[in-house]
Amino acid sequence: MRPAFRRAHALSAPRSLAPLALAALALGVLLLSPSAAFAAEDSRDLFTRLREDYGLIGGAVGAFAGGLLTCLTPCVYPMIAITVSVFGAKQASSRKQAVLLSLSFVMGIAVLFTTLLVGAALTGGLFGSALQKWWVNVGIALVMGAMAASMFGAFELTLPDSLMQRLSSVGGVGYGGAFALGLVSSLIAAPCTGPVLTGVLLWIGKTQSVVLGALVGFCYALGLGLPFFLVGAFAVGLPKSGKWMVSVKSFFGTVLLVCALYFLRYAIPAMTKVARHDTMFMVAGGGAILFGILLGAVHLDWSDGGLGVKIRKALGIAAATAGGFVLWISIELPPETPHIVATVETAPGKKLLAWEHSEKDATERAQREKRPLMVDFTADWCGACKEFTKHTFSDPRVMEKAGNFVAVKFDATDDEDPQVDQVKKKYGVVGLPTVVIYDSNGKERQRFTEFVPAEKFLKAIEGID
């Protein structure tokens, strides 16, 4: 890559990426929204539903769309055509060579992002433990807010000029040069990829899933590299750079602000009281988002005019952010349900899953009655814990299958309580969610540290007695 990468440049060719850009923007809005529909019966956001209902394929689609949308920002998009020229795809002697050169470049991007996200997943245990501290969540919210400010143009996340010059000299013509160029391109484009990547890293750290980290990193890189590949391998033309790329940055900035409020609610649980799990609040949240967009949250630029334009932009961002947060909370939080304390009889000799709330009483009862034990660690701020309650433990098949278990829900919301810390150490709990399954002999048989749907949970407890 050369310093000239910083100049906007467009190729002209018979084909255009304009339809691809519009499709990516639409799909990105859909995937990054808390929900694609106002379905009160399903509190999961769309990305979570794709991942849980369609497995790794769903997760791959969500990550790919996010990467493609990131590529449409002004830090990345203008680099495409000139980058392709540097690694030699335009001068390739054959279509095969152009494809291989372009593929080498994309693989360089993929190696970088996959390594970063796998590293985030491997350290997820520490992250999950830290999330139980209110000040950590406040810190994350502040970082998200700062990343959003960079998306709105308050400042740029850029590397020192000396390092930028060194990175710009990496790579060159040839497969090895194209691969090296892919490794450093994302670093040079950090002003736009950095804020988005920060949010993804935090999320992967929370899930603690290496497989998901590798998948998201690789597919995000493929989405980010797709336009480079199309231009390099098939000489696809690019629509001209323009103000629409600033709108993409504004969209990401608003999403990051919503995420900041989402983390802040863990430190200030009272924030969840601004919404309830009903259609009225969902419609209100959606209406606020639409009002904010119409007011200028996305399409207006700070430099479009005087004070009036700036005020409209600020008010639009505030309305869209507040609406996005209310909508997300309204959809995600399950309705309050009374705790079941007594065992429910379904048929002679049959019992349904019933929850106790004293860990000491539950363990003593399991030992006394020689029954398997299930311990569910939950907290007010733990979204995945609520998903367990609503989507897994409430499933009639799970309730019947786990009817023979002595089940206890342990509230770990107050991590400053010495008793909470003592019980967590007893069970080796690092982060939430955590569900631990013991057989009737007191041997640990299963441990879940992320949400699993009912079908997977049923298979896991099969044969435990």
Coordinates of C-alpha atoms in Angstrom, one line a residue:
M1 CA 0.0 0.0 0.0
R2 CA 1.2 3.5 -0.8
P3 CA 0.4 6.9 0.7
A4 CA -1.8 7.5 -2.3
F5 CA -4.3 5.2 -0.7
R6 CA -5.7 8.1 1.2
R7 CA -7.0 9.7 -2.0
A8 CA -10.5 8.8 -3.2
H9 CA -10.5 7.0 -6.5
A10 CA -13.1 5.2 -8.6
L11 CA -12.8 2.7 -11.4
S12 CA -15.2 2.9 -14.4
A13 CA -16.4 -0.4 -15.9
P14 CA -19.5 -1.9 -17.4
R15 CA -20.7 -3.3 -14.1
S16 CA -21.3 -1.3 -10.9
L17 CA -21.3 -2.1 -7.2
A18 CA -24.1 0.4 -6.5
P19 CA -26.8 -2.4 -6.0
L20 CA -24.4 -4.3 -3.8
A21 CA -23.8 -1.2 -1.7
L22 CA -27.5 -0.5 -1.2
A23 CA -28.2 -4.2 -0.4
A24 CA -25.4 -4.2 2.2
L25 CA -26.7 -1.1 3.8
A26 CA -30.2 -2.5 4.0
L27 CA -29.0 -5.8 5.4
G28 CA -26.7 -4.1 7.8
V29 CA -29.6 -2.1 9.3
L30 CA -31.6 -5.2 9.6
L31 CA -28.9 -7.2 11.3
L32 CA -27.8 -4.5 13.7
S33 CA -31.3 -3.7 14.8
P34 CA -32.4 -5.4 18.0
S35 CA -35.2 -7.1 16.0
A36 CA -36.4 -7.2 12.5
A37 CA -40.0 -7.3 13.6
F38 CA -42.0 -6.3 16.7
A39 CA -42.6 -9.9 17.8
A40 CA -43.3 -9.7 21.5
E41 CA -43.0 -13.5 21.8
D42 CA -39.3 -13.6 20.9
S43 CA -36.9 -11.4 22.8
R44 CA -33.7 -12.3 20.9
D45 CA -32.1 -9.8 18.5
L46 CA -31.9 -10.9 14.9
F47 CA -28.2 -11.8 14.9
T48 CA -28.8 -14.1 18.0
R49 CA -31.8 -15.7 16.3
L50 CA -29.8 -16.4 13.1
R51 CA -27.0 -17.9 15.2
E52 CA -29.3 -20.0 17.4
D53 CA -31.9 -21.0 14.9
Y54 CA -29.6 -21.6 11.9
G55 CA -26.4 -22.4 13.7
L56 CA -23.1 -21.3 12.3
I57 CA -24.6 -20.4 8.9
G58 CA -26.7 -17.8 10.6
G59 CA -23.8 -16.4 12.5
A60 CA -21.7 -16.3 9.3
V61 CA -24.4 -14.3 7.5
G62 CA -24.6 -11.7 10.3
A63 CA -20.8 -11.2 10.5
F64 CA -20.5 -11.1 6.7
A65 CA -23.1 -8.3 6.4
G66 CA -21.4 -6.3 9.1
G67 CA -18.1 -6.5 7.3
L68 CA -19.6 -5.5 4.0
L69 CA -21.3 -2.5 5.6
T70 CA -18.0 -1.4 7.2
C71 CA -16.4 -1.5 3.8
L72 CA -18.8 1.3 2.7
T73 CA -17.3 3.8 5.1
P74 CA -15.1 6.7 3.9
C75 CA -11.9 5.3 5.5
V76 CA -12.2 2.0 3.5
Y77 CA -14.2 2.6 0.3
P78 CA -11.9 5.1 -1.4
M79 CA -8.9 2.7 -0.9
I80 CA -10.4 -0.1 -2.9
A81 CA -9.4 0.8 -6.4
I82 CA -5.9 2.0 -5.7
T83 CA -5.2 -0.9 -3.4
V84 CA -6.1 -3.4 -6.1
S85 CA -3.6 -1.6 -8.4
V86 CA -0.8 -1.9 -5.9
F87 CA -1.0 -5.7 -5.4
G88 CA -1.1 -6.1 -9.2
A89 CA -4.6 -7.4 -9.9
K90 CA -5.2 -4.8 -12.6
Q91 CA -2.0 -5.8 -14.4
A92 CA -2.5 -9.5 -14.1
S93 CA -1.8 -11.6 -17.2
S94 CA -4.9 -13.8 -16.8
R95 CA -8.2 -13.9 -15.0
K96 CA -6.9 -16.8 -12.8
Q97 CA -3.9 -14.7 -11.6
A98 CA -6.2 -11.7 -10.9
V99 CA -8.5 -14.0 -8.8
L100 CA -5.5 -15.5 -6.9
L101 CA -4.0 -12.1 -6.2
S102 CA -7.3 -10.8 -4.9
L103 CA -7.9 -13.9 -2.8
S104 CA -4.5 -13.5 -1.2
F105 CA -5.3 -10.0 -0.2
V106 CA -8.6 -11.0 1.3
M107 CA -6.9 -13.9 3.2
G108 CA -4.5 -11.4 4.7
I109 CA -7.5 -9.4 6.1
A110 CA -9.1 -12.7 7.3
V111 CA -6.0 -13.8 9.2
L112 CA -5.8 -10.5 11.1
F113 CA -9.5 -10.3 12.2
T114 CA -9.8 -14.1 12.9
T115 CA -6.7 -13.9 15.2
L116 CA -8.0 -10.8 17.0
L117 CA -11.5 -12.3 17.7
V118 CA -10.1 -15.8 18.7
G119 CA -7.9 -14.0 21.2
A120 CA -10.9 -12.1 22.5
A121 CA -12.8 -15.4 23.0
L122 CA -9.8 -17.0 24.7
T123 CA -9.7 -14.2 27.3
G124 CA -13.5 -14.2 27.6
G125 CA -13.4 -15.8 31.0
L126 CA -11.6 -12.7 32.4
F127 CA -14.0 -10.5 30.5
G128 CA -17.1 -12.3 31.9
S129 CA -15.8 -12.0 35.4
A130 CA -15.0 -8.3 35.0
L131 CA -18.5 -7.6 33.6
Q132 CA -19.9 -8.2 37.0
K133 CA -18.3 -5.0 38.2
W134 CA -20.4 -2.0 37.7
W135 CA -17.4 0.3 37.0
V136 CA -16.3 -2.1 34.2
N137 CA -19.7 -1.7 32.5
V138 CA -19.4 2.1 32.9
G139 CA -16.0 2.0 31.3
I140 CA -17.2 0.0 28.4
A141 CA -20.1 2.4 27.9
L142 CA -17.6 5.3 27.8
V143 CA -15.4 3.5 25.3
M144 CA -18.4 2.8 23.1
G145 CA -19.4 6.5 23.4
A146 CA -15.9 7.6 22.4
M147 CA -16.0 5.2 19.4
A148 CA -19.4 6.7 18.4
A149 CA -17.9 10.2 18.6
S150 CA -15.1 9.2 16.2
M151 CA -17.8 7.9 13.8
F152 CA -19.5 11.3 14.0
G153 CA -16.2 13.0 13.2
A154 CA -15.2 14.4 16.6
F155 CA -11.7 12.8 16.2
E156 CA -9.9 10.1 14.2
L157 CA -8.4 6.9 15.5
T158 CA -5.3 7.0 13.5
L159 CA -1.8 5.5 13.8
P160 CA 1.3 7.7 14.2
D161 CA 2.5 9.0 10.9
S162 CA 5.8 7.2 11.1
L163 CA 4.1 3.8 11.6
M164 CA 1.6 4.7 8.8
Q165 CA 4.5 5.3 6.4
R166 CA 6.1 1.9 7.4
L167 CA 2.8 0.1 6.9
S168 CA 2.2 1.9 3.6
S169 CA 5.5 0.3 2.3
V170 CA 4.4 -3.2 3.2
G171 CA 3.5 -5.6 0.4
G172 CA 3.6 -5.1 -3.3
V173 CA 3.0 -7.0 -6.5
G174 CA 2.7 -10.8 -6.1
Y175 CA 0.8 -13.2 -3.9
G176 CA 3.0 -12.7 -0.8
G177 CA 2.8 -8.9 -1.2
A178 CA -1.0 -9.0 -1.6
F179 CA -1.3 -11.1 1.6
A180 CA 0.9 -8.7 3.6
L181 CA -1.0 -5.8 2.2
G182 CA -4.3 -7.4 3.4
L183 CA -2.8 -7.7 6.9
V184 CA -1.9 -4.0 7.3
S185 CA -4.8 -2.5 5.3
S186 CA -7.2 -2.9 8.2
L187 CA -4.8 -1.1 10.5
I188 CA -4.5 1.8 8.1
A189 CA -8.3 2.0 7.9
A190 CA -8.6 2.0 11.7
P191 CA -10.5 5.3 11.9
C192 CA -13.6 3.4 10.6
T193 CA -12.9 -0.2 11.3
G194 CA -11.6 0.4 14.8
P195 CA -14.9 1.5 16.4
V196 CA -16.9 -1.3 14.8
L197 CA -14.2 -3.8 15.7
T198 CA -14.1 -2.6 19.3
G199 CA -17.8 -3.4 19.7
V200 CA -17.4 -6.9 18.1
L201 CA -14.4 -7.7 20.3
L202 CA -16.4 -6.8 23.4
W203 CA -19.3 -9.0 22.3
I204 CA -17.0 -12.0 21.5
G205 CA -15.3 -11.6 24.8
K206 CA -18.6 -11.8 26.5
T207 CA -19.7 -15.0 24.7
Q208 CA -16.3 -16.7 25.4
S209 CA -16.8 -18.9 22.3
V210 CA -13.6 -19.6 20.3
V211 CA -15.6 -21.2 17.5
L212 CA -17.9 -18.2 17.2
G213 CA -14.9 -15.8 17.5
A214 CA -13.2 -17.5 14.6
L215 CA -16.4 -17.6 12.6
V216 CA -17.2 -14.0 13.1
G217 CA -13.7 -12.8 12.5
F218 CA -13.3 -14.8 9.3
C219 CA -16.8 -13.9 7.9
Y220 CA -16.5 -10.2 8.9
A221 CA -13.2 -10.1 7.0
L222 CA -14.8 -11.8 3.9
G223 CA -17.5 -9.1 3.9
L224 CA -14.9 -6.4 4.3
G225 CA -12.8 -7.8 1.5
L226 CA -15.6 -8.7 -1.0
P227 CA -15.5 -5.4 -2.9
F228 CA -11.7 -5.6 -3.1
F229 CA -12.1 -9.1 -4.5
L230 CA -14.7 -8.1 -7.1
V231 CA -12.7 -5.2 -8.3
G232 CA -9.5 -7.0 -8.4
A233 CA -10.7 -10.3 -9.9
F234 CA -13.5 -9.2 -12.2
A235 CA -12.9 -5.4 -12.8
V236 CA -16.2 -4.6 -11.3
G237 CA -16.8 -0.8 -11.3
L238 CA -17.3 1.2 -8.2
P239 CA -19.9 4.0 -7.7
K240 CA -18.3 7.3 -6.9
S241 CA -17.3 8.2 -3.4
G242 CA -19.6 10.7 -1.8
K243 CA -21.6 12.0 1.1
W244 CA -23.4 8.6 1.3
M245 CA -20.3 7.2 3.0
V246 CA -20.6 9.7 5.8
S247 CA -24.2 8.5 6.3
V248 CA -22.8 5.0 6.8
K249 CA -20.4 6.3 9.5
S250 CA -23.3 8.1 11.2
F251 CA -25.3 4.9 11.2
F252 CA -22.5 3.1 12.9
G253 CA -22.1 5.9 15.4
T254 CA -25.8 5.7 16.4
V255 CA -25.6 1.9 16.8
L256 CA -22.5 2.3 19.0
L257 CA -24.4 4.8 21.2
V258 CA -27.2 2.3 21.6
C259 CA -24.7 -0.3 22.6
A260 CA -23.2 2.1 25.1
L261 CA -26.5 2.6 26.8
Y262 CA -27.0 -1.2 26.7
F263 CA -23.8 -1.7 28.8
L264 CA -24.6 1.2 31.0
R265 CA -27.8 -0.4 32.1
Y266 CA -25.8 -3.2 33.8
A267 CA -24.4 -0.5 36.1
I268 CA -27.7 1.3 36.4
P269 CA -30.4 -1.4 36.4
A270 CA -33.1 1.3 36.9
M271 CA -32.5 2.3 33.2
T272 CA -34.5 -0.8 32.2
K273 CA -37.6 0.7 33.8
V274 CA -37.9 3.1 30.8
A275 CA -39.5 0.3 28.8
R276 CA -41.8 -2.7 29.3
H277 CA -42.2 -5.9 27.3
D278 CA -45.2 -4.9 25.3
T279 CA -46.2 -3.7 21.8
M280 CA -46.8 -0.1 22.9
F281 CA -43.1 0.5 23.9
M282 CA -41.8 -1.4 20.9
V283 CA -43.8 0.9 18.6
A284 CA -42.7 3.9 20.5
G285 CA -39.0 2.9 20.2
G286 CA -39.4 2.3 16.5
G287 CA -41.2 5.6 16.1
A288 CA -38.4 7.5 17.9
I289 CA -35.8 5.8 15.6
L290 CA -37.8 6.8 12.5
F291 CA -38.2 10.4 13.8
G292 CA -34.5 10.7 14.5
I293 CA -33.6 9.5 11.0
L294 CA -36.0 11.9 9.4
L295 CA -34.6 14.7 11.6
G296 CA -31.1 14.1 10.3
A297 CA -29.3 11.5 12.5
V298 CA -27.9 9.8 9.4
H299 CA -28.2 11.9 6.3
L300 CA -27.1 15.3 7.7
D301 CA -23.4 16.1 8.1
W302 CA -22.1 18.5 10.7
S303 CA -20.6 20.6 7.9
D304 CA -23.8 20.9 5.9
G305 CA -24.8 24.2 7.4
G306 CA -24.9 26.4 10.4
L307 CA -26.1 26.0 13.9
G308 CA -29.5 24.9 12.9
V309 CA -28.2 21.9 11.0
K310 CA -26.0 20.9 13.9
I311 CA -28.9 21.1 16.3
R312 CA -31.0 18.9 14.0
K313 CA -28.2 16.4 13.6
A314 CA -27.7 16.2 17.4
L315 CA -31.4 15.9 18.2
G316 CA -31.8 13.3 15.5
I317 CA -29.0 11.2 17.0
A318 CA -30.4 11.6 20.5
A319 CA -33.9 10.5 19.3
A320 CA -32.6 7.5 17.3
T321 CA -30.3 6.4 20.1
A322 CA -33.1 6.6 22.7
G323 CA -35.5 4.9 20.4
G324 CA -33.0 2.1 19.6
F325 CA -32.3 1.5 23.3
V326 CA -36.0 1.5 24.3
L327 CA -36.8 -0.9 21.4
W328 CA -33.9 -3.2 22.3
I329 CA -34.9 -3.4 26.0
S330 CA -38.6 -3.8 25.2
I331 CA -37.9 -6.7 23.0
E332 CA -35.1 -8.4 25.0
L333 CA -36.5 -8.3 28.5
P334 CA -38.8 -11.2 29.1
P335 CA -42.1 -10.5 31.0
E336 CA -41.8 -11.0 34.7
T337 CA -43.0 -14.5 35.7
P338 CA -43.6 -15.7 39.2
H339 CA -40.9 -18.1 40.5
I340 CA -42.0 -21.7 40.9
V341 CA -41.1 -23.0 44.3
A342 CA -43.3 -26.1 44.7
T343 CA -43.0 -29.1 42.5
V344 CA -45.8 -29.4 40.0
E345 CA -47.4 -32.8 39.4
T346 CA -48.2 -33.6 35.8
A347 CA -49.2 -37.2 36.0
P348 CA -48.8 -40.0 38.6
G349 CA -45.1 -40.3 39.2
K350 CA -44.2 -37.4 36.9
K351 CA -42.8 -34.0 38.1
L352 CA -42.0 -30.7 36.3
L353 CA -38.9 -28.6 36.7
A354 CA -39.3 -26.5 39.9
W355 CA -36.9 -23.9 41.2
E356 CA -35.6 -23.4 44.7
H357 CA -33.7 -20.3 45.8
S358 CA -31.5 -21.5 48.6
E359 CA -28.3 -23.1 47.4
K360 CA -27.6 -24.7 50.7
D361 CA -31.1 -26.2 51.0
A362 CA -31.0 -27.4 47.5
T363 CA -27.7 -29.2 47.7
E364 CA -28.7 -30.8 51.0
R365 CA -31.9 -32.0 49.5
A366 CA -30.1 -33.4 46.5
Q367 CA -27.7 -35.4 48.7
R368 CA -30.5 -36.6 51.0
E369 CA -32.8 -37.7 48.2
K370 CA -30.0 -39.0 45.9
R371 CA -31.2 -36.8 43.0
P372 CA -29.3 -34.9 40.4
L373 CA -28.7 -31.2 41.0
M374 CA -28.9 -28.2 38.6
V375 CA -27.6 -24.8 39.7
D376 CA -28.4 -21.8 37.5
F377 CA -26.4 -18.6 38.3
T378 CA -28.4 -15.6 37.2
A379 CA -28.3 -11.8 37.6
D380 CA -30.5 -8.8 36.7
W381 CA -27.9 -7.6 34.2
C382 CA -27.4 -10.9 32.5
G383 CA -29.3 -11.0 29.2
A384 CA -28.3 -14.6 28.4
C385 CA -29.6 -15.7 31.8
K386 CA -33.0 -14.3 30.9
E387 CA -32.8 -16.1 27.5
F388 CA -32.2 -19.4 29.5
T389 CA -35.3 -18.7 31.6
K390 CA -37.6 -17.7 28.7
H391 CA -36.5 -20.0 25.9
T392 CA -34.9 -23.1 27.5
F393 CA -36.2 -23.7 31.0
S394 CA -39.8 -22.8 30.1
D395 CA -39.8 -25.3 27.2
P396 CA -42.3 -28.1 28.2
R397 CA -39.9 -30.8 27.1
V398 CA -37.2 -29.4 29.3
M399 CA -39.6 -28.9 32.2
E400 CA -40.6 -32.5 32.0
K401 CA -37.1 -34.0 31.3
A402 CA -35.6 -32.0 34.2
G403 CA -38.4 -32.8 36.6
N404 CA -36.3 -35.2 38.6
F405 CA -33.6 -32.6 39.2
V406 CA -33.3 -30.5 42.4
A407 CA -33.0 -27.1 40.7
V408 CA -31.8 -23.9 42.3
K409 CA -31.6 -20.4 40.9
F410 CA -28.8 -18.4 42.5
D411 CA -29.0 -14.6 42.2
A412 CA -25.5 -13.3 41.6
T413 CA -26.5 -9.7 40.9
D414 CA -24.7 -8.3 43.9
D415 CA -21.1 -9.3 43.4
E416 CA -20.0 -7.3 46.4
D417 CA -21.9 -9.7 48.7
P418 CA -19.3 -12.0 50.4
Q419 CA -21.9 -14.9 50.3
V420 CA -22.3 -14.5 46.6
D421 CA -18.6 -14.5 46.1
Q422 CA -18.3 -17.6 48.3
V423 CA -20.9 -19.6 46.3
K424 CA -19.4 -18.6 43.0
K425 CA -16.0 -19.8 44.1
K426 CA -17.5 -23.1 45.3
Y427 CA -18.8 -23.8 41.8
G428 CA -15.9 -22.3 40.0
V429 CA -18.1 -19.6 38.3
V430 CA -16.1 -17.1 36.3
G431 CA -18.8 -15.2 34.4
L432 CA -22.5 -15.4 33.6
P433 CA -24.4 -17.2 32.4
T434 CA -23.4 -20.4 34.2
V435 CA -25.5 -23.5 34.6
V436 CA -23.9 -26.5 36.3
I437 CA -25.4 -30.0 36.2
Y438 CA -24.5 -32.7 38.8
D439 CA -25.6 -36.3 38.8
S440 CA -27.1 -38.1 41.9
N441 CA -23.5 -39.0 43.0
G442 CA -22.5 -35.4 43.1
K443 CA -20.2 -35.5 40.0
E444 CA -20.3 -32.6 37.6
R445 CA -21.6 -33.7 34.3
Q446 CA -22.3 -30.6 32.3
R447 CA -21.5 -26.9 32.5
F448 CA -23.0 -24.2 30.2
T449 CA -21.3 -20.8 30.0
E450 CA -23.4 -19.4 27.2
F451 CA -27.1 -19.6 26.2
V452 CA -28.1 -22.9 24.6
P453 CA -31.6 -23.6 23.1
A454 CA -33.9 -26.2 24.5
E455 CA -33.0 -28.9 21.9
K456 CA -29.3 -28.7 22.8
F457 CA -30.0 -28.6 26.5
L458 CA -32.2 -31.7 26.3
K459 CA -29.4 -33.7 24.6
A460 CA -26.9 -32.5 27.2
I461 CA -28.9 -33.7 30.2
E462 CA -29.9 -37.0 28.5
G463 CA -29.1 -39.9 30.8
I464 CA -28.1 -37.9 33.8
D465 CA -29.7 -39.2 37.0

